[in-house]
XYZ file of C-alpha atoms in Angstrom:
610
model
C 5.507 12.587 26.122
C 3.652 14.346 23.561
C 0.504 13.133 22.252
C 0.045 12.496 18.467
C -2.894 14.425 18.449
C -0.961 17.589 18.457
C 0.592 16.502 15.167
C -2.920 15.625 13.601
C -4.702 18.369 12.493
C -7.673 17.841 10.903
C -8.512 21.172 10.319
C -5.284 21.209 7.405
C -6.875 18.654 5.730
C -9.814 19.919 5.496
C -8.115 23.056 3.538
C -6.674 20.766 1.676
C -9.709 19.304 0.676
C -11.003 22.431 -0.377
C -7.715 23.523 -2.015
C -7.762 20.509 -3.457
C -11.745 20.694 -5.105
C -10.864 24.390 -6.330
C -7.665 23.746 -8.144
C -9.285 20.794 -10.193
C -12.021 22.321 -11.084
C -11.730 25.987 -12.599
C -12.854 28.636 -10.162
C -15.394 30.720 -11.846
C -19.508 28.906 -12.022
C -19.399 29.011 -15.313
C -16.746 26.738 -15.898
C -17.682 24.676 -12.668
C -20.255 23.791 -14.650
C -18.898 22.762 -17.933
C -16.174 20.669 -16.267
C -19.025 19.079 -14.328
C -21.112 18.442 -17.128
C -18.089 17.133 -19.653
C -17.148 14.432 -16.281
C -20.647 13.386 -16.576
C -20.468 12.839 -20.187
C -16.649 11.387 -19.833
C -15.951 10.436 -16.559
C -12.073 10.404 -18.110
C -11.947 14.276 -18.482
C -11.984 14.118 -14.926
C -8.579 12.242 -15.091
C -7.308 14.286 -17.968
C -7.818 17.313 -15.097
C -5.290 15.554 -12.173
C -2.898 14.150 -15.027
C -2.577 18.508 -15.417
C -1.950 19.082 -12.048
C 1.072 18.014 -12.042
C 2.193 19.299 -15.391
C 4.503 22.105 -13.942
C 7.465 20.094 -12.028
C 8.089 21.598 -8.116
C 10.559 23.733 -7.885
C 13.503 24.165 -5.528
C 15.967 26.719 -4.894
C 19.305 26.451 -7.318
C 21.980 25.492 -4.483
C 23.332 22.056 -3.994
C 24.539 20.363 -0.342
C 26.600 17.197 -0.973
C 26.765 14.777 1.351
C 30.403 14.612 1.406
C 30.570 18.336 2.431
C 29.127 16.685 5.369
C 31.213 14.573 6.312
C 29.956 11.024 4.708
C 32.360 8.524 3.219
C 31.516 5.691 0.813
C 31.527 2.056 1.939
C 32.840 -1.357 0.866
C 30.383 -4.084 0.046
C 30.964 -7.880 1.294
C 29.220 -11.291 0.716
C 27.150 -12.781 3.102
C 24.140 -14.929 3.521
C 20.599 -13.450 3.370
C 17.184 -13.361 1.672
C 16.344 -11.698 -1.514
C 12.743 -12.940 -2.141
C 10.897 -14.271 1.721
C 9.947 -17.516 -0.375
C 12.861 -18.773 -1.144
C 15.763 -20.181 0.543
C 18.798 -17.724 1.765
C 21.496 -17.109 -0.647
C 24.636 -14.940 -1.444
C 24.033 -10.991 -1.212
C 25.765 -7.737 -0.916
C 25.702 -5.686 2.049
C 28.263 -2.819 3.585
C 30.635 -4.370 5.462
C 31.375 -4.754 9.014
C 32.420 -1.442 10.526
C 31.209 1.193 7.775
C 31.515 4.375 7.948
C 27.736 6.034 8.836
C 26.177 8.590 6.997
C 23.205 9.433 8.938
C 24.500 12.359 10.341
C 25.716 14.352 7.407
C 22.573 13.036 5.457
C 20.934 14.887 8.232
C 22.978 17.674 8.545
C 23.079 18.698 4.370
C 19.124 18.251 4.971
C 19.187 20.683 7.700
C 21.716 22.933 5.817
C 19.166 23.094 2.433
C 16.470 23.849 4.547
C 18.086 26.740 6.803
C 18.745 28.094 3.527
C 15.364 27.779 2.016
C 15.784 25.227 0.188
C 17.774 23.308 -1.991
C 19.277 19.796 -3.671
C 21.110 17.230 -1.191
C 22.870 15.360 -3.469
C 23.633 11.974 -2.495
C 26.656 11.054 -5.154
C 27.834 7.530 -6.684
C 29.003 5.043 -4.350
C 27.780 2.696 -1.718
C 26.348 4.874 1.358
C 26.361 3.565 4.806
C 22.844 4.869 6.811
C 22.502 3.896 10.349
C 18.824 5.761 10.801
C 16.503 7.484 8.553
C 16.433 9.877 6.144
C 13.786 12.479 6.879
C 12.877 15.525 4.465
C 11.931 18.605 5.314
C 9.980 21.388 3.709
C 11.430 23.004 0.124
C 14.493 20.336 0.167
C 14.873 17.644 -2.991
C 17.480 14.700 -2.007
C 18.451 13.521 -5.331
C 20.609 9.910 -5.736
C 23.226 10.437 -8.164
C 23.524 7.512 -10.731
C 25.211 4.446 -9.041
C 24.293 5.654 -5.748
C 23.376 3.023 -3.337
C 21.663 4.122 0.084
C 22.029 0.716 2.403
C 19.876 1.364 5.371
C 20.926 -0.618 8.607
C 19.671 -3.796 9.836
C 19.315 -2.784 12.827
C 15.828 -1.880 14.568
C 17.270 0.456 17.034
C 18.476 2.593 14.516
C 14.820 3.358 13.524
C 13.748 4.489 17.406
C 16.338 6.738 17.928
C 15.602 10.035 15.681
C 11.661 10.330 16.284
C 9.562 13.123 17.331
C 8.080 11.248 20.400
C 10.445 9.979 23.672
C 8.710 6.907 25.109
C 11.057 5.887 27.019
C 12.040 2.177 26.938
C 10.216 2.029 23.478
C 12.918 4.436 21.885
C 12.267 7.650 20.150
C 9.171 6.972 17.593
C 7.433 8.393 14.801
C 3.611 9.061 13.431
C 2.824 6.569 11.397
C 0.309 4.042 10.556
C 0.283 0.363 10.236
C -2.160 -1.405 7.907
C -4.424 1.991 8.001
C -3.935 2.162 11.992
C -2.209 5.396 13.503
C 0.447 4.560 15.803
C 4.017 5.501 17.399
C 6.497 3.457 16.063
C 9.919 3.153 14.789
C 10.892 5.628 11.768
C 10.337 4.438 8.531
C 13.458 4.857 6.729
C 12.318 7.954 4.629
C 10.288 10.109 6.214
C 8.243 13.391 6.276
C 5.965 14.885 8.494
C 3.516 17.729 8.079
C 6.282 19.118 5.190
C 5.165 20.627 2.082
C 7.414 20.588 -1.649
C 9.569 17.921 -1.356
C 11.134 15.669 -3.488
C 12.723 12.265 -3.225
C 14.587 11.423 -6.533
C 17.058 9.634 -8.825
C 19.222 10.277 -11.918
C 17.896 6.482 -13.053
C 17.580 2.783 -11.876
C 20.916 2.367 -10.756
C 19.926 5.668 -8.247
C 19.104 2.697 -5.466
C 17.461 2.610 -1.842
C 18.232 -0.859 -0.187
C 16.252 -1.741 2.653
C 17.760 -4.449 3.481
C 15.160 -6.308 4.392
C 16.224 -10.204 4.525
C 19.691 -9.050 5.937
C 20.302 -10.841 9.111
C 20.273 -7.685 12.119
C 23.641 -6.454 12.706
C 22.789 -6.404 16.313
C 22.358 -9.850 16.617
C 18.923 -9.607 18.072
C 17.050 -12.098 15.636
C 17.047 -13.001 11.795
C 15.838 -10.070 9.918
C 13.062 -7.553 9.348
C 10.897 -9.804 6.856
C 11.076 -12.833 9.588
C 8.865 -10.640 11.911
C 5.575 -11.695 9.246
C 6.737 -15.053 10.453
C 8.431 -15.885 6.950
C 11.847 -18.012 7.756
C 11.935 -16.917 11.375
C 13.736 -19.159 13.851
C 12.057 -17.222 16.464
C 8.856 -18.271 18.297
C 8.176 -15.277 19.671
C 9.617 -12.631 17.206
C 6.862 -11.688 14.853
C 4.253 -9.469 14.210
C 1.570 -12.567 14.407
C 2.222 -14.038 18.272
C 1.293 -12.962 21.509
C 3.024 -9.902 22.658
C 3.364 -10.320 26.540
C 4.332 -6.000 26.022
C 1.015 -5.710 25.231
C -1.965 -5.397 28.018
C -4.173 -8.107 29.001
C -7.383 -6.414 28.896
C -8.377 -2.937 27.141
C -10.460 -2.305 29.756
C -7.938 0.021 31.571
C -7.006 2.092 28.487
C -10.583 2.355 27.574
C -12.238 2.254 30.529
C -15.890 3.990 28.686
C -16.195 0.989 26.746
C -19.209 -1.189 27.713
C -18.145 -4.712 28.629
C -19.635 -6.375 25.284
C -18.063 -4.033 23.089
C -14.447 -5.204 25.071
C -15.549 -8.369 24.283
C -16.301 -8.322 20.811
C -13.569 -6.624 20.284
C -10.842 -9.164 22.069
C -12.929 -12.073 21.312
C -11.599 -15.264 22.085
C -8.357 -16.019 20.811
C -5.153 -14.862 22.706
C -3.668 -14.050 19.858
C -5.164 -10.383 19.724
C -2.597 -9.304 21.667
C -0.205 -9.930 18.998
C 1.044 -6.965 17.789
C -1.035 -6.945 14.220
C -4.016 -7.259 16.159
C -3.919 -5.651 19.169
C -3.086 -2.228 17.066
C -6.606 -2.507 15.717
C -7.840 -2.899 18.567
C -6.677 0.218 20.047
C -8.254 2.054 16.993
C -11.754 -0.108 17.593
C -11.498 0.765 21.600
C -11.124 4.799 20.415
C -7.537 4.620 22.542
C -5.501 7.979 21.884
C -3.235 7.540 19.600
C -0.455 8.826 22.184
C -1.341 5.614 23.898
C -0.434 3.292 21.048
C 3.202 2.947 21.507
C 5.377 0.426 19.521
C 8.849 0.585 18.551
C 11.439 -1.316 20.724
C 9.958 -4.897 22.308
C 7.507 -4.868 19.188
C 7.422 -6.398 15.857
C 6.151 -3.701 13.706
C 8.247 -3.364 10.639
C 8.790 0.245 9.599
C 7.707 1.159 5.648
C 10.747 2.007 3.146
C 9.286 5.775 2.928
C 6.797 7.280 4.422
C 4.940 10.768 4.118
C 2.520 11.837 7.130
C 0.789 14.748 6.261
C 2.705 16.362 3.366
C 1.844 18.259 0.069
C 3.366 18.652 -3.417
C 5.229 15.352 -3.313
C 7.586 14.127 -5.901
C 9.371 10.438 -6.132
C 10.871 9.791 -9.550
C 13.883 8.316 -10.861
C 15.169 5.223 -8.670
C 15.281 2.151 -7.747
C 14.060 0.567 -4.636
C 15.247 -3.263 -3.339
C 14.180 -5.284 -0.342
C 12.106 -3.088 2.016
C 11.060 -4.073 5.518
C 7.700 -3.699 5.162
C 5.517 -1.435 2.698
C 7.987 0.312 -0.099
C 5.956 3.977 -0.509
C 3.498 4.779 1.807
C 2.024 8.696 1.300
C -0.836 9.256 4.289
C -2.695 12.248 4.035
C -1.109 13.771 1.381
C -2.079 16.604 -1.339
C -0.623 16.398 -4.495
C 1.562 13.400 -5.165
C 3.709 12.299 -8.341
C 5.141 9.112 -8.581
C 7.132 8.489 -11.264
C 9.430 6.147 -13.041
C 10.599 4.085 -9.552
C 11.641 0.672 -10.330
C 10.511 -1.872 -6.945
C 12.512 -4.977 -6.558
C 10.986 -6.319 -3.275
C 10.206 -9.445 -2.889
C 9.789 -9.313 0.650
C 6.168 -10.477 2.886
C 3.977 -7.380 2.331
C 6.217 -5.426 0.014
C 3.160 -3.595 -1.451
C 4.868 -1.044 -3.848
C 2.650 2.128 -3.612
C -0.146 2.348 -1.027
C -1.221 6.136 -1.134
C -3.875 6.265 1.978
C -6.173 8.847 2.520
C -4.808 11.319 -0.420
C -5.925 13.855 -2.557
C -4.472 13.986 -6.497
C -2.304 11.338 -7.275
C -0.881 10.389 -10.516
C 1.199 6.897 -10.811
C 3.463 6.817 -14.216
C 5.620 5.114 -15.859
C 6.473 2.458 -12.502
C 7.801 -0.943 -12.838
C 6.549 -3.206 -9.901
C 7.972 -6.533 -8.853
C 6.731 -7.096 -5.963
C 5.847 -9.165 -2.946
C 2.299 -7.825 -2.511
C 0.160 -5.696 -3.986
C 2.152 -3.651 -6.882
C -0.548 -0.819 -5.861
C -3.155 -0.615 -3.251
C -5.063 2.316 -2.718
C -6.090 2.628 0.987
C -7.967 4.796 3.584
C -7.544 4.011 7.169
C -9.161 0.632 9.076
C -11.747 0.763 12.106
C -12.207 4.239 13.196
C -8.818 5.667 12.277
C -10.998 7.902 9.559
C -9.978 11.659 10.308
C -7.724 11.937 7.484
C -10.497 10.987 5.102
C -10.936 9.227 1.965
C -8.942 9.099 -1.117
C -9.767 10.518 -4.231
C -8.803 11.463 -7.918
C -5.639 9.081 -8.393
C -4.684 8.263 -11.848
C -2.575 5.230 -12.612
C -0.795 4.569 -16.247
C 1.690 3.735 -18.230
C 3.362 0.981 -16.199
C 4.442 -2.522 -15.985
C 3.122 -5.389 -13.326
C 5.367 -7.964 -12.708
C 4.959 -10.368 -9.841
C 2.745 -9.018 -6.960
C -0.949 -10.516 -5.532
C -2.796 -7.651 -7.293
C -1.675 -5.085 -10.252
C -3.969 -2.544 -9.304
C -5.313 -2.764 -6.020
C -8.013 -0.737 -3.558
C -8.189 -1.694 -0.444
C -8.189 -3.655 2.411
C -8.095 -1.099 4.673
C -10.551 1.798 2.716
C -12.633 2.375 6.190
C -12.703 6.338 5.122
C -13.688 4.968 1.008
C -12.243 5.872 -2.008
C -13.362 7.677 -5.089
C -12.490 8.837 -8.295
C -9.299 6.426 -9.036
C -8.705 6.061 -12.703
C -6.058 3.549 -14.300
C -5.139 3.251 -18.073
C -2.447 2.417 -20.545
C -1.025 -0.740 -18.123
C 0.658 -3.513 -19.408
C 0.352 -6.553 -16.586
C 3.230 -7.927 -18.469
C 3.821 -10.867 -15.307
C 6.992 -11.488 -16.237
C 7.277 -14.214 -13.915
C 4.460 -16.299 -14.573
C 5.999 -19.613 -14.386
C 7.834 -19.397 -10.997
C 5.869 -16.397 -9.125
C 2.858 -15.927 -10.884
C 1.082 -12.365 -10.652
C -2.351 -13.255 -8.249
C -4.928 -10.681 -9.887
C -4.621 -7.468 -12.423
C -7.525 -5.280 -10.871
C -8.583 -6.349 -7.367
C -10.823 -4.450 -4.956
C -11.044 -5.862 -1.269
C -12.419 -5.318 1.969
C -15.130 -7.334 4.310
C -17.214 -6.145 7.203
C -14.565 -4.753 8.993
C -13.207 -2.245 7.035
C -15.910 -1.443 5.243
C -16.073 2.337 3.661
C -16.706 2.394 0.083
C -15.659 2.619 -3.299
C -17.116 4.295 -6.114
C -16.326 6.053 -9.414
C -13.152 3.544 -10.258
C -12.688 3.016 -14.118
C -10.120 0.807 -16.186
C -9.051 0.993 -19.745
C -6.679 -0.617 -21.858
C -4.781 -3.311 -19.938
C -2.829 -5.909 -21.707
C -1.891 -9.169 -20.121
C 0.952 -10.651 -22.387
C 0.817 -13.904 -19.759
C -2.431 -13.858 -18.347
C -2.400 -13.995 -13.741
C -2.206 -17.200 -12.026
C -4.266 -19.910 -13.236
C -4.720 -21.816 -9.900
C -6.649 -20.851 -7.446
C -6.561 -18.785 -4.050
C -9.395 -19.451 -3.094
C -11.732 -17.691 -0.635
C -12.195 -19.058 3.409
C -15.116 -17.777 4.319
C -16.484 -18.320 8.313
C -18.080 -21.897 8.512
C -21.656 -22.394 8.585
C -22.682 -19.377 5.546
C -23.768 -19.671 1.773
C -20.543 -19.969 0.180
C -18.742 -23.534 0.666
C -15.016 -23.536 1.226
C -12.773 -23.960 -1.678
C -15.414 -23.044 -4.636
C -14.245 -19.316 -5.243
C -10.792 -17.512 -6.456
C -11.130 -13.953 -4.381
C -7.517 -14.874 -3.237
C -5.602 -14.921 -6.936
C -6.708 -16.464 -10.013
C -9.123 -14.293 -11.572
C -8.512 -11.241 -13.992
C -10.964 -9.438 -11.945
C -11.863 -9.675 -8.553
C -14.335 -7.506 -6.282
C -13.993 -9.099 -2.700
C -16.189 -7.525 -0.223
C -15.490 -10.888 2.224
C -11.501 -10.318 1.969
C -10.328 -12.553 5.283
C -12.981 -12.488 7.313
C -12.038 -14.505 10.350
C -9.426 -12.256 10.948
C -11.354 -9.363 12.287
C -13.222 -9.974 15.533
C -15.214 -6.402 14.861
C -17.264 -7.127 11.485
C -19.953 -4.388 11.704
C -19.656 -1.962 9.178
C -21.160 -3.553 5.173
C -18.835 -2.358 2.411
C -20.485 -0.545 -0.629
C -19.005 -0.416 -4.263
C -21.008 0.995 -7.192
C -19.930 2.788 -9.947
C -16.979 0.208 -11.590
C -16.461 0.854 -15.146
C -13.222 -1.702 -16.888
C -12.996 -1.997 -20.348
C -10.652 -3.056 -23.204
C -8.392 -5.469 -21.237
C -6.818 -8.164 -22.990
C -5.416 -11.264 -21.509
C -3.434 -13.979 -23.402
C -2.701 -17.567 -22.850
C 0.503 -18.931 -20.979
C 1.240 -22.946 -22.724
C 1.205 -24.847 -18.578
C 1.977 -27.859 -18.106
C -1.674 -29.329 -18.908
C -2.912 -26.684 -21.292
C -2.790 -23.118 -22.191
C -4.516 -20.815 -19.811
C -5.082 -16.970 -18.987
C -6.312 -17.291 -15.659
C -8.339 -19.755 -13.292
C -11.623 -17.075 -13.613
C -12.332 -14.510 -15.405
C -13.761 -12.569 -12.751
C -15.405 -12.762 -9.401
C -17.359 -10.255 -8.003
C -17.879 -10.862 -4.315
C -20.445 -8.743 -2.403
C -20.862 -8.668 0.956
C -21.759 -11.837 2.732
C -24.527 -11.123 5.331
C -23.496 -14.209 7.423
C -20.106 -12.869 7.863
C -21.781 -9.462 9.885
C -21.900 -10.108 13.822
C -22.910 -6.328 14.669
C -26.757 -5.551 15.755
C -29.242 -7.145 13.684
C -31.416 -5.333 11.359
C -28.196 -3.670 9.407
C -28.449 -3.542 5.962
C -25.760 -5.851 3.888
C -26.168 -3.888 0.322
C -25.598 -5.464 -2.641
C -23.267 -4.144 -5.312
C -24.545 -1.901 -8.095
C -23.719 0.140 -11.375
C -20.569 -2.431 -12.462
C -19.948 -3.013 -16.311
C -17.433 -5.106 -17.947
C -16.653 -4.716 -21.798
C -14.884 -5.058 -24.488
C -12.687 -7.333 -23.278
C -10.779 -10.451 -24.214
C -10.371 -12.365 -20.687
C -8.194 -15.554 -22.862
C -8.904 -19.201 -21.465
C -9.285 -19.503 -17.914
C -8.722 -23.160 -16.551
C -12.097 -23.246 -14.786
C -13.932 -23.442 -18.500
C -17.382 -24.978 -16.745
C -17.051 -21.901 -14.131
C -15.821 -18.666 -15.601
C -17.126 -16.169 -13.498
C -18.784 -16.143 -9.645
C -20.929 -13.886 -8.805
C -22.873 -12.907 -5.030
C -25.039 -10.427 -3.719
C -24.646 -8.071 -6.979
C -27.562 -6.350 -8.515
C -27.130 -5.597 -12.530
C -23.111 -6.402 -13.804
C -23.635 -5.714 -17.276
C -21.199 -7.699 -19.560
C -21.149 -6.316 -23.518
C -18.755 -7.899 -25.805
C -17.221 -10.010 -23.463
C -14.839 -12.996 -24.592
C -14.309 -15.929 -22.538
C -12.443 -18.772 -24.390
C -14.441 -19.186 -27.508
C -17.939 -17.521 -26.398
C -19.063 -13.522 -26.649
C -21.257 -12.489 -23.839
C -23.560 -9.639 -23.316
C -25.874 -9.969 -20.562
C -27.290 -8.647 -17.245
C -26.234 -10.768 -13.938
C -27.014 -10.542 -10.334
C -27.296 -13.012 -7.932
């Protein structure tokens, strides 16, 4: 079996880096220098420069490959019983019926046609599409959904460990991916590219649709359905993502043999359930295990993302419409140069996060509508020591709508590598659904002493919240026995603004590496009322702002637990939030400025830290 490490190479990214630094900035000193200096006197002419990276479109050769040419054949549609949002009860939904014709292989082959060529459209007409295995994209090809073209992906797991790069064995044929910021083998999301530059996955508009069919019961008949594995309507004990894996080993000592014995113990500590499958991937990472050792895929409950990019540069996804994924809907990971524009996400699935661009250079996010399950964006950059790919930097995000989701604009949890330079503007967190599935937060930052890394250089502008976020509390469970009672803070949804540096804490066994955020700029956001049922509200807090908590830290004593530094919130309008005698929490921060600040009836402009 191959290892993964032959398909990381760290030395591409670090071109890219440098590719990346020298087209953003102009290459001669002089203007070095003047860009330099205007970012220091506008930190927004900084976003200005990635918003005009992508101002000439990729191109692609002139010659189309239809599917049909191919060999693929539409498919009927019949009722049956399923899940179209994981918290609520099954109902009536479309899916292809029994005995479909599949389209895999001349999806595959026009693919393989376009890029013999050199490149080229693979046009995907109107009609309901059959696809029993993933889509993968290869360099200089564009697959382009007609309007009313439906891709419905199988429910079927073993369709995703059939096509990957990697035979192991029982475990099916995998891909390089990562889970939750952790590099594994594992089945094949259901678009995918790896190591592929100038490529483009697009649609003529929102009726141009991928369908993951995520709360579809498997066709196989080996268990309820791909969202079930989080644990979310499962009839199966031992099915999920969250349970004891009896596939997985006992001890790490034998696939990480150098480790001292209280590092092996820290890092099982003393629950069984590590060796469920969420947490015994970690692991691996925290143990250093190759990552040609951390095979998934068949007998495991990973759910594959909707699309996934390993590795790729000049990225385009524009024009189409995305329903129930299995996991993540858009995951680009160590990728250069990505535009993501105009996709519609209807996923209302356990950890449908809409966007999560991880460890990328030059991203711009426009004109998106997000209803989602999760986070409509979070920005990541690996967990534990799954760094190499690095941080990610210079991502702009405007001109789009936030429907349901636990956080609008999101950074984090897993940022061990950091993130810098993210820039979001011209949003309207519209929370469409704020009766029945309220929106959680609008700009969240989270991580704890796990995942640590940092985050610096973020600025927000002009956000309007026609119906305010949830105005009850999620509030924050920290470990027992520190400074912060249980049940007193909203880190988990209910505030406009939250900065949670003690994100699940009790989750991690390994909580050694203090967070650090400085640098957090949001003005002009504007939140209005919603009439509930016992007054009219915008939120439960206007903000909380949680540094790190030293007595959540078990690594060697003496580490520093910084506070955080250089944050500013102004002119803003936060509404009414239902905790009136509590509007804001605040710990371990050193100098939040507030100016022209309005909280119900009052204006502040102050200093805080505590």
């Amino acid at each position: 079996m191959r290892t993964t490490m032959q398909a990381i190479d760290t030395r591409r990214r670090a071109l890219l880096k440098g590719a990346g630094a020298a087209a953003l900035l102009a290459p001669g000193a002089s203007a070095l220098a003047d860009t330099a200096a205007k970012a220091a006197a506008d930190p927004w002419t900084r976003a200005e420069a990635i918003i005009g990276k992508f101002a000439t479109p990729l191109a692609f050769p002139k010659r189309d490959y239809a599917i049909t040419t191919f060999g693929a054949k539409p498919c009927a549609m019949s009722k049956a019983r399923g899940f179209l949002d994981s918290e609520q009860g099954p109902t009536e939904l479309l899916t292809p019926s029994p005995g479909s014709h599949d389209c895999h292989p001349a999806i595959r082959d026009a693919i393989a046609a376009a890029s013999k060529a050199g490149g080229g459209r693979v046009v995907i007409p109107a009609g309901n599409w059959y696809c029993k295995g993933p889509i993968v994209l290869l360099s200089n090809v564009h697959v382009h959904l007609a309007a009313n073209a439906q891709v419905c992906f199988s429910a079927n797991p073993a369709d995703y460990a059939k096509h990957g790069e990697y035979d192991c064995g029982a475990n099916g044929k995998l891909s390089l991916s990562r889970w939750q910021g952790n590099d594994c083998l594992n089945y094949t999301p259901l678009v995918y590219a790896h190591n592929q530059r100038n490529i483009a996955l697009t649609g003529e508009d929102w009726t141009s649709t991928l369908n993951g069919q995520g709360g579809v019961t498997f066709e196989d008949g080996s268990g309820d359905n791909w969202w079930a594995w989080s644990g979310k309507n499962a009839t199966s004990p031992t099915a999920r993502q969250g349970v004891v894996n009896p596939a997985n080993a006992a001890s790490l000592s034998a696939l990480a043999p150098q480790l001292p014995e209280a590092e092996l113990a820290l890092i099982q500590g003393a629950n069984p359930n590590w060796r469920s499958d969420e947490k015994f991937l970690p692991a691996l990472s925290e143990a250093r295990v190759a990552i040609g050792k951390r095979v998934f895929g068949k007998g495991h409950f990973l759910r594959p993302c909707m699309v996934e990019f390993v590795g790729c540069s000049d990225v385009l996804m524009r024009g189409y419409q995305v329903l129930a994924s299995p996991f993540w809907l858009h995951h680009p990971v160590n990728c250069r140069n990505v535009h993501f524009s105009k996709v519609k996400m209807e996923s209302m699935g356990p950890n449908s996060d809409g966007f999560d661009p991880e460890s990328c250079e030059t991203v711009l996010v426009d004109g998106c509508l997000f209803n989602t399950g999760d986070d409509c964006i979070a920005i990541k950059a690996g967990k534990g020591t799954d760094t190499q790919y690095g941080p990610t930097r210079d991502v702009v995000i405007q001109n789009s709508v936030m429907n349901s989701g636990h956080g609008a604009i999101t950074l984090g949890s897993e940022m061990a590598a950091g993130i810098e330079h993210v820039y979001a503007q011209h949003l309207e967190i519209r929370n469409m659904h704020w009766a029945s599935d309220p929106l959680g937060t609008a700009v969240r930052m989270k991580t704890n002493m796990n995942r640590g890394g940092y985050l610096r250089h973020f600025y927000v502008r002009d956000l309007v919240l026609p119906n305010g976020v949830r105005t009850k509390a999620g509030f924050y469970k920290p470990i027992e026995g520190g400074p912060i009672p249980p049940r007193t803070v909203s880190s988990g949804g209910g505030a406009v603004i939250t900065i949670d540096c003690d994100y699940t804490p009790g989750f991690d066994n390994v909580r050694t590496r203090p967070p650090r955020v400085s640098d957090v700029h949001i003005s002009d956001i504007r939140v209005s009322n919603v009439k509930t049922g016992d007054g009219a509200y915008s939120s439960y807090q206007a903000f909380v702002i949680l540094g790190p908590v030293a007595h959540s830290y078990n690594g060697a004593a003496g580490a520093p637990v910084p506070p955080l530094t250089d944050i500013s919130i102004r002119d803003c309008d936060f509404g009414t939030p239902r905790n009136a005698d509590q509007p804001w929490f605040i710990h371990n921060v050193r100098g939040l400025t507030l100016t022209n600040v309005k909280i119900g009836e009052r204006s502040h402009n102050a200093t805080l830290s505590g």
